[in-house]
Amino acid sequence: MRITVAGTGYVGLVSGACLASTGNNVIGYDIDKGKIERLNAGECPIFEPGLAELLAGNAQSGRLQFTADIDEALTSPEIVFVAIGTPPRPDGSADLSQIFAFAEQLADHVTGPTILATKSTVPVGTGDRLERIVRGRTKVPIHVVSNPEFLKEGSAVNDFLKPDRVVVGAEDEEAAQVLRELHLPFVRNNRPILVMSRRASEMTKYAANACLATRISFINEIANLCDATGVDVEEVRRGMGTDQRIGFQFLYPGCGYGGSCFPKDVQALAHVAREAGINPILLDAVHNVNKAQKNVLYAKIRRRFNDALHDLTFAFWGVTFKPATDDLREAPALILIDQLLQDGATVRAHDPAGLENLKALYGDRVSCHAEPYEALSGADALVVCTEWNEFRSPEFARMKETLRQPIIFDGRNLYDLGAMKRHGLEYHPIGRPTTNWKA
Ligand code: NAD
């Protein structure tokens, strides 16, 4: 099929590359000319496992092209996917202006029947609004379909190629059938393609993200309760997660969720609820717990150093919002770095993929180190904010030797309490007893 993907960010680029890999002819379109230039020069502008290889393979086959020229992008597509950002407005609602602007351009360009499929996360009723926009500008049949994306950064390519399910929300049976056929190569392991109403599909994506965020905020609240009552949350987590009705996924306490999805999607859904006259008590609580959780490590650090952080140096391992990505959007590490800098502390950072983006944000205010132990040199404490695999089994003796003070604040509960004691490291995890605590 001839496919155009509007937006070549985390979702658009992965979707375009995966769709090209099954034989479709794909054009990736973006208003960011710099990004398109880099893509056309064979560069992968984001870090996502397996993506660079997929892009290179598809570029060779000629099935995946990139353009910043709207005429070229919309010459004769059968399906146009929208993977444009939907950032939060100050009131928490999703900013759909870029999507609507693109829909107008689409209506002005296409000359034959076209399916407009939204991969972007959009509030219920957005498909109806898109339909009104395109129908107001053209007589060419454009079928608006919702096809929310469930990929996770860090395993996006694999998630797209082997989804748990594909959701298609369509009011037109033929359009639904086209989307179904397009996705068949990705569900050969018998995962379902769920066809539903467009509005239900839009709601499903928000409900799924809000549910996952709720689990995280729930276990974080329990972790704080454990901290206050001298209970080890790890024991509680095991006791809960082994219940098959509960399970372990998204039940890991930490320093809060970040990223470009959970924070904004929970708020956008709460906004939809308010507009519909419903008080989103739970969604607001999920959001507020998470906001507070991003301060928990800071509070522990202040308490440990008696509120005197100036002249201290903190080494960060991990600054991205999750492992296996270079994405810093809403990352808990950024809030902590801001707080420490404001208190006059020095920050040194190591991250396997996020340093370039960190430099772009902080310039010289944070020193960046490609080598993890180099970041520890002269630091009064290590702060772990992202659970990258390579941080799980470090050389503890070398850590102790390199740090000025052998103290670890762990926002991801990576280390074993016994190992911390054995290596003489003072350890401050979340919801677990502090080891070697000299209050
Ligand atoms: P992103 O910021 O990485 O990419 C968005 C891209 O859209 C950018 O390259 C931007 O230049 C481009 N763009 C903006 N306006 C445009 C226009 N008018 N025409 C063409 N391109 C335009 O965003 P993302 O993380 O890929 O997310 C995109 C959407 O997918 C959002 O709605 C997000 O909520 C949703 N989503 C994201 C993820 C994820 O893990 N990142 C997962 C599922 C769904």
XYZ file of C-alpha atoms and ligand atoms in Angstrom:
483
model
C 0.000 0.000 0.000
C 1.043 3.605 -0.471
C 1.314 5.087 2.978
C 2.239 8.503 4.289
C 3.166 8.927 7.950
C 2.895 12.505 9.173
C 5.288 13.115 12.064
C 8.625 11.303 12.202
C 9.086 11.247 15.984
C 9.223 8.177 18.214
C 5.890 6.839 16.954
C 5.958 7.986 13.307
C 9.467 6.842 12.584
C 9.009 3.409 14.126
C 5.580 2.914 12.502
C 6.846 4.036 9.089
C 9.911 1.795 9.242
C 7.919 -1.254 10.399
C 5.205 -0.735 7.770
C 7.869 -0.439 5.056
C 9.460 -3.656 6.315
C 6.336 -5.645 5.333
C 6.441 -4.351 1.747
C 4.481 -1.097 1.878
C 5.752 2.054 0.191
C 6.048 4.618 2.927
C 6.745 8.337 2.908
C 7.638 9.899 6.250
C 6.642 13.559 6.371
C 7.634 16.132 9.005
C 7.646 19.918 9.294
C 11.029 19.674 11.020
C 13.311 20.134 8.001
C 16.461 19.424 10.040
C 15.093 16.040 11.082
C 14.198 15.162 7.488
C 17.683 16.167 6.324
C 19.267 13.905 8.930
C 16.971 11.032 7.945
C 17.759 11.514 4.256
C 21.455 11.501 5.123
C 20.958 8.029 6.626
C 21.051 9.201 10.257
C 18.639 7.942 12.899
C 17.648 11.034 14.913
C 16.539 9.107 18.023
C 17.933 6.227 20.053
C 15.600 3.252 19.826
C 16.915 -0.344 19.783
C 16.770 -1.884 16.295
C 15.494 1.268 14.591
C 18.731 2.376 12.896
C 19.126 -1.067 11.291
C 15.506 -1.086 10.135
C 15.832 2.396 8.632
C 19.010 1.442 6.805
C 17.433 -1.720 5.353
C 14.330 0.098 4.194
C 16.316 2.971 2.696
C 18.228 0.458 0.594
C 15.028 -1.142 -0.671
C 13.658 2.304 -1.593
C 10.397 1.571 0.245
C 10.898 4.276 2.873
C 11.454 7.898 1.934
C 11.372 11.126 3.880
C 10.243 14.581 2.903
C 9.403 17.947 4.393
C 7.474 18.846 1.229
C 3.721 18.527 1.769
C 3.003 18.193 -1.987
C 5.366 15.249 -2.238
C 3.986 13.718 0.969
C 0.390 13.780 -0.203
C 0.724 12.927 -3.910
C -1.439 9.787 -3.913
C -1.484 8.010 -0.549
C -4.066 5.324 0.215
C -3.548 5.694 3.958
C -2.201 8.688 5.858
C -1.162 7.997 9.441
C -1.000 10.920 11.806
C 1.794 10.530 14.392
C 2.061 14.205 15.274
C 2.646 15.268 18.877
C -0.287 16.131 21.156
C 1.480 18.042 23.948
C -0.331 19.242 27.053
C -1.757 22.756 27.253
C -1.390 24.616 30.571
C -4.863 23.391 31.616
C -3.852 19.755 30.998
C -5.893 19.321 27.810
C -4.242 17.887 24.698
C -3.076 20.483 22.179
C -4.488 19.225 18.879
C -3.662 22.309 16.818
C -0.903 20.631 14.783
C -3.121 17.666 13.978
C -5.977 19.875 12.832
C -3.585 22.011 10.738
C -2.328 18.847 9.051
C -5.885 17.608 8.404
C -6.641 20.862 6.564
C -3.569 20.390 4.384
C -4.531 16.802 3.723
C -8.038 17.801 2.622
C -6.585 20.454 0.306
C -4.150 18.024 -1.334
C -5.625 14.557 -1.824
C -7.481 13.837 -5.039
C -8.646 10.263 -4.454
C -10.255 8.241 -1.628
C -7.963 8.292 1.393
C -7.953 6.887 4.916
C -6.801 9.276 7.605
C -5.696 7.154 10.575
C -4.712 8.777 13.865
C -1.859 7.073 15.712
C -1.415 10.123 17.915
C -3.107 9.874 21.299
C -6.190 12.069 20.969
C -9.217 12.700 23.214
C -12.535 11.064 22.502
C -14.349 12.924 19.749
C -11.201 14.054 17.902
C -12.007 11.729 14.982
C -15.426 13.388 14.692
C -13.772 16.814 14.641
C -11.254 15.685 12.006
C -14.107 14.383 9.887
C -15.874 17.750 10.077
C -12.640 19.546 9.106
C -11.944 17.453 6.017
C -15.603 17.334 4.906
C -15.741 21.114 5.164
C -12.875 21.432 2.681
C -13.210 18.639 0.112
C -15.699 16.337 -1.587
C -13.036 13.611 -1.938
C -13.970 10.735 0.416
C -11.634 10.779 3.404
C -12.404 8.152 6.051
C -11.163 9.058 9.502
C -10.047 6.037 11.515
C -8.539 5.777 14.992
C -5.561 3.425 15.253
C -3.913 4.213 18.585
C -0.331 3.200 19.111
C 0.669 1.126 22.139
C 4.418 0.838 21.534
C 6.800 1.547 24.420
C 9.939 3.583 23.962
C 12.936 1.315 24.535
C 11.223 -1.646 22.825
C 9.214 0.259 20.228
C 10.285 -1.694 17.145
C 9.579 -5.027 18.768
C 6.254 -3.767 20.150
C 5.151 -2.582 16.718
C 6.220 -5.800 14.998
C 4.629 -7.998 17.697
C 1.815 -6.031 19.336
C -0.309 -7.448 22.164
C -3.258 -6.267 20.090
C -4.113 -3.813 17.352
C -7.032 -1.470 17.941
C -8.932 -0.049 14.984
C -11.747 2.401 15.604
C -13.761 2.998 12.462
C -17.227 4.062 11.431
C -16.671 2.790 7.886
C -16.468 -0.969 7.384
C -14.284 -0.829 4.289
C -11.755 1.457 5.971
C -11.661 -0.891 8.973
C -11.000 -3.809 6.621
C -8.082 -1.985 4.959
C -6.499 -1.301 8.352
C -7.078 -4.897 9.381
C -5.308 -6.226 6.277
C -2.421 -3.830 6.754
C -1.844 -5.184 10.260
C -2.243 -8.910 9.520
C 1.525 -9.474 9.046
C 2.079 -8.213 12.605
C -0.428 -10.520 14.307
C 0.562 -13.870 12.867
C 1.124 -15.055 16.445
C -2.680 -14.889 16.865
C -2.849 -11.583 18.675
C -6.224 -9.907 18.085
C -7.102 -6.996 15.835
C -9.935 -5.349 17.737
C -12.310 -3.366 15.554
C -14.522 -1.015 17.534
C -16.199 2.365 17.315
C -13.876 5.303 16.702
C -14.732 6.934 20.004
C -14.186 3.683 21.931
C -10.795 3.323 20.290
C -9.779 6.853 21.285
C -10.926 6.176 24.846
C -9.162 2.780 24.988
C -5.724 4.342 24.522
C -6.195 6.835 27.353
C -7.793 4.249 29.615
C -4.866 1.848 29.076
C -2.248 4.494 29.863
C -4.184 5.807 32.849
C -4.507 2.269 34.211
C -0.750 1.667 33.990
C -0.013 5.054 35.573
C -2.479 4.206 38.361
C -0.572 1.032 39.208
C 2.675 2.988 39.453
C 1.200 5.718 41.641
C -0.483 3.079 43.787
C 2.728 1.185 44.553
C 4.546 4.490 45.094
C 2.018 5.491 47.716
C 2.407 2.088 49.371
C 6.212 2.525 49.239
C 5.968 5.857 51.028
C 3.737 4.244 53.607
C 6.324 1.469 54.017
C 9.046 4.099 54.477
C 7.014 5.732 57.229
C 6.202 2.485 59.015
C 9.504 0.633 58.743
C 8.281 -1.987 56.282
C 10.245 -3.225 53.250
C 8.079 -2.533 50.180
C 9.946 -5.228 48.250
C 8.449 -7.867 50.533
C 5.022 -6.301 50.116
C 5.419 -6.082 46.326
C 6.237 -9.805 46.157
C 3.327 -10.615 48.421
C 0.999 -8.655 46.173
C 2.372 -9.476 42.729
C 2.240 -13.227 43.193
C -1.532 -12.890 43.365
C -2.492 -13.772 39.808
C -5.241 -11.174 39.868
C -2.615 -8.501 40.495
C 0.671 -9.566 38.832
C 3.979 -7.701 38.871
C 3.819 -5.475 35.813
C 3.986 -1.752 36.535
C 4.169 -2.500 40.249
C 7.689 -1.209 40.831
C 8.102 1.643 43.280
C 10.393 4.439 42.198
C 10.966 8.158 41.826
C 7.909 8.669 39.632
C 6.855 8.071 36.039
C 7.867 10.419 33.254
C 7.944 10.355 29.475
C 5.855 11.958 26.817
C 2.770 9.823 27.502
C 1.691 8.960 31.060
C 1.936 12.445 32.601
C 0.175 14.208 29.750
C -2.347 11.461 29.025
C -3.552 11.177 32.632
C -4.066 14.945 32.720
C -5.727 15.034 29.302
C -8.161 12.278 30.327
C -8.942 14.157 33.539
C -9.641 17.221 31.414
C -12.008 15.228 29.177
C -13.790 13.996 32.312
C -14.232 17.527 33.679
C -15.595 18.692 30.327
C -18.076 15.818 30.448
C -19.193 16.921 33.925
C -17.398 14.135 35.785
C -15.036 14.767 38.682
C -11.923 12.661 37.881
C -11.055 11.927 41.521
C -8.832 8.934 40.816
C -7.052 10.423 37.774
C -6.240 13.604 39.700
C -4.892 11.524 42.572
C -2.729 9.437 40.234
C -1.257 12.617 38.781
C -0.716 14.282 42.162
C 0.913 11.210 43.704
C 3.317 11.116 40.772
C 4.145 14.810 41.028
C 4.934 14.372 44.718
C 6.926 11.197 44.040
C 9.370 13.134 41.886
C 10.389 14.955 45.103
C 10.925 11.886 47.287
C 14.626 11.446 46.468
C 15.228 15.153 46.999
C 13.642 14.965 50.448
C 15.829 11.965 51.349
C 18.939 13.789 50.135
C 18.131 16.942 52.110
C 17.446 14.947 55.238
C 20.691 12.990 54.911
C 22.797 16.130 54.457
C 20.915 18.238 57.024
C 19.602 20.617 54.353
C 23.107 21.810 53.452
C 23.629 20.806 49.828
C 25.770 23.680 48.586
C 29.351 22.597 47.898
C 28.247 18.973 47.605
C 28.604 17.014 44.381
C 26.028 14.506 43.148
C 26.656 11.912 40.463
C 23.650 10.750 38.443
C 23.453 7.356 36.832
C 20.546 7.572 34.407
C 18.728 10.724 33.388
C 16.308 9.431 30.729
C 12.722 8.782 31.803
C 13.226 5.050 31.279
C 15.997 2.730 30.066
C 16.854 2.076 26.401
C 15.790 5.505 25.199
C 17.384 8.943 24.846
C 14.088 10.629 25.738
C 14.224 13.091 28.643
C 10.655 14.354 28.453
C 9.210 14.669 31.985
C 12.108 12.577 33.359
C 12.199 12.590 37.198
C 15.986 13.165 37.028
C 15.459 16.641 35.572
C 13.403 17.839 38.525
C 16.019 16.562 40.962
C 18.885 18.100 38.972
C 17.085 21.471 38.972
C 16.556 21.280 42.733
C 20.178 20.339 43.462
C 21.563 23.060 41.188
C 19.287 25.591 42.828
C 20.705 24.561 46.214
C 24.221 25.238 44.962
C 25.262 21.615 44.478
C 27.370 20.336 41.588
C 25.913 17.699 39.275
C 27.847 15.128 37.263
C 25.904 12.771 35.022
C 26.271 9.540 33.150
C 23.617 7.999 30.909
C 24.108 5.404 28.155
C 21.994 7.364 25.629
C 20.650 10.583 27.130
C 23.769 12.746 27.510
C 23.407 14.615 24.234
C 19.863 15.683 25.104
C 20.965 16.522 28.662
C 23.727 18.779 27.327
C 21.224 20.519 25.077
C 19.138 21.326 28.186
C 21.829 22.221 30.738
C 24.949 23.166 28.757
C 27.871 23.561 31.160
C 25.699 23.566 34.278
C 25.947 19.750 34.411
C 29.100 17.835 33.546
C 28.399 14.833 31.347
C 30.466 11.642 31.407
C 30.359 8.815 28.895
C 32.045 6.520 31.433
C 29.916 5.671 34.508
C 32.718 5.549 37.119
C 34.164 8.820 35.876
C 30.881 10.478 36.856
C 31.371 9.181 40.429
C 34.754 10.790 40.838
C 34.712 13.298 43.711
C 30.953 12.913 44.240
C 29.392 12.947 47.710
C 26.672 10.570 46.609
C 25.398 8.605 43.634
C 21.789 9.094 42.560
C 20.215 6.397 40.378
C 17.222 7.696 38.436
C 16.899 5.233 35.533
C 17.040 1.439 35.673
C 19.410 0.887 32.745
C 20.500 -2.766 32.645
C 24.184 -1.869 32.910
C 23.613 -0.295 36.345
C 22.260 -3.491 37.886
C 25.558 -5.283 38.610
C 28.220 -2.607 38.955
C 31.606 -3.000 40.613
C 30.580 -1.968 44.106
C 34.163 -1.887 45.387
C 35.125 0.504 42.593
C 32.068 2.614 43.291
C 33.050 2.911 46.945
C 36.618 3.745 46.037
C 35.654 6.435 43.527
C 32.920 8.232 45.431
C 34.043 10.854 47.964
C 31.366 9.531 50.317
C 30.022 5.993 49.774
C 26.350 6.952 49.640
C 23.718 5.851 47.106
C 20.220 7.261 46.643
C 18.391 4.765 44.468
C 15.200 5.934 42.782
C 14.725 2.535 41.100
C 15.519 0.065 43.929
C 18.163 -1.735 41.878
C 20.406 -3.092 44.603
C 20.253 -5.848 47.161
C 20.236 -4.580 50.757
C 22.649 -7.310 51.893
C 25.129 -6.480 49.120
C 25.021 -2.811 50.105
C 25.849 -3.679 53.708
C 28.617 -6.080 52.679
C 30.252 -3.451 50.485
C 29.942 -0.771 53.159
C 27.738 1.435 51.021
C 25.145 3.633 52.684
C 22.017 2.933 50.681
C 18.801 4.931 50.453
C 16.222 3.138 48.294
C 12.485 3.877 48.029
C 10.150 2.213 50.510
C 12.938 0.009 51.878
C 15.084 0.294 54.993
C 18.188 2.420 54.644
C 21.394 0.468 55.200
C 24.279 1.879 57.240
C 22.080 4.835 58.157
C 23.898 7.051 60.632
C 21.147 9.462 61.627
P 7.443 13.302 18.890
O 7.456 14.638 19.502
O 8.624 12.406 19.030
O 7.170 13.453 17.315
C 6.174 14.269 16.785
C 6.646 14.735 15.409
O 5.571 15.431 14.772
C 7.836 15.703 15.469
O 8.892 15.223 14.675
C 7.249 17.009 14.920
O 8.192 17.775 14.189
C 6.163 16.467 13.997
N 5.115 17.442 13.639
C 4.570 18.424 14.414
N 3.635 19.099 13.693
C 3.581 18.526 12.472
C 2.811 18.763 11.304
N 1.890 19.727 11.263
N 3.021 17.994 10.228
C 3.962 17.010 10.266
N 4.721 16.715 11.342
C 4.534 17.485 12.425
O 6.131 12.595 19.409
P 5.885 11.032 19.666
O 6.479 10.647 20.963
O 6.210 10.269 18.445
O 4.302 11.028 19.876
C 3.415 11.312 18.817
C 2.009 10.948 19.269
O 1.934 9.551 19.556
C 1.557 11.665 20.561
O 0.180 11.896 20.477
C 1.856 10.644 21.635
O 1.027 10.809 22.757
C 1.517 9.351 20.907
N 2.224 8.185 21.432
C 3.536 8.276 21.820
C 4.198 7.140 22.282
C 5.644 7.207 22.716
O 6.097 6.275 23.373
N 6.377 8.259 22.403
C 3.524 5.913 22.341
C 2.198 5.845 21.915
C 1.556 6.988 21.465
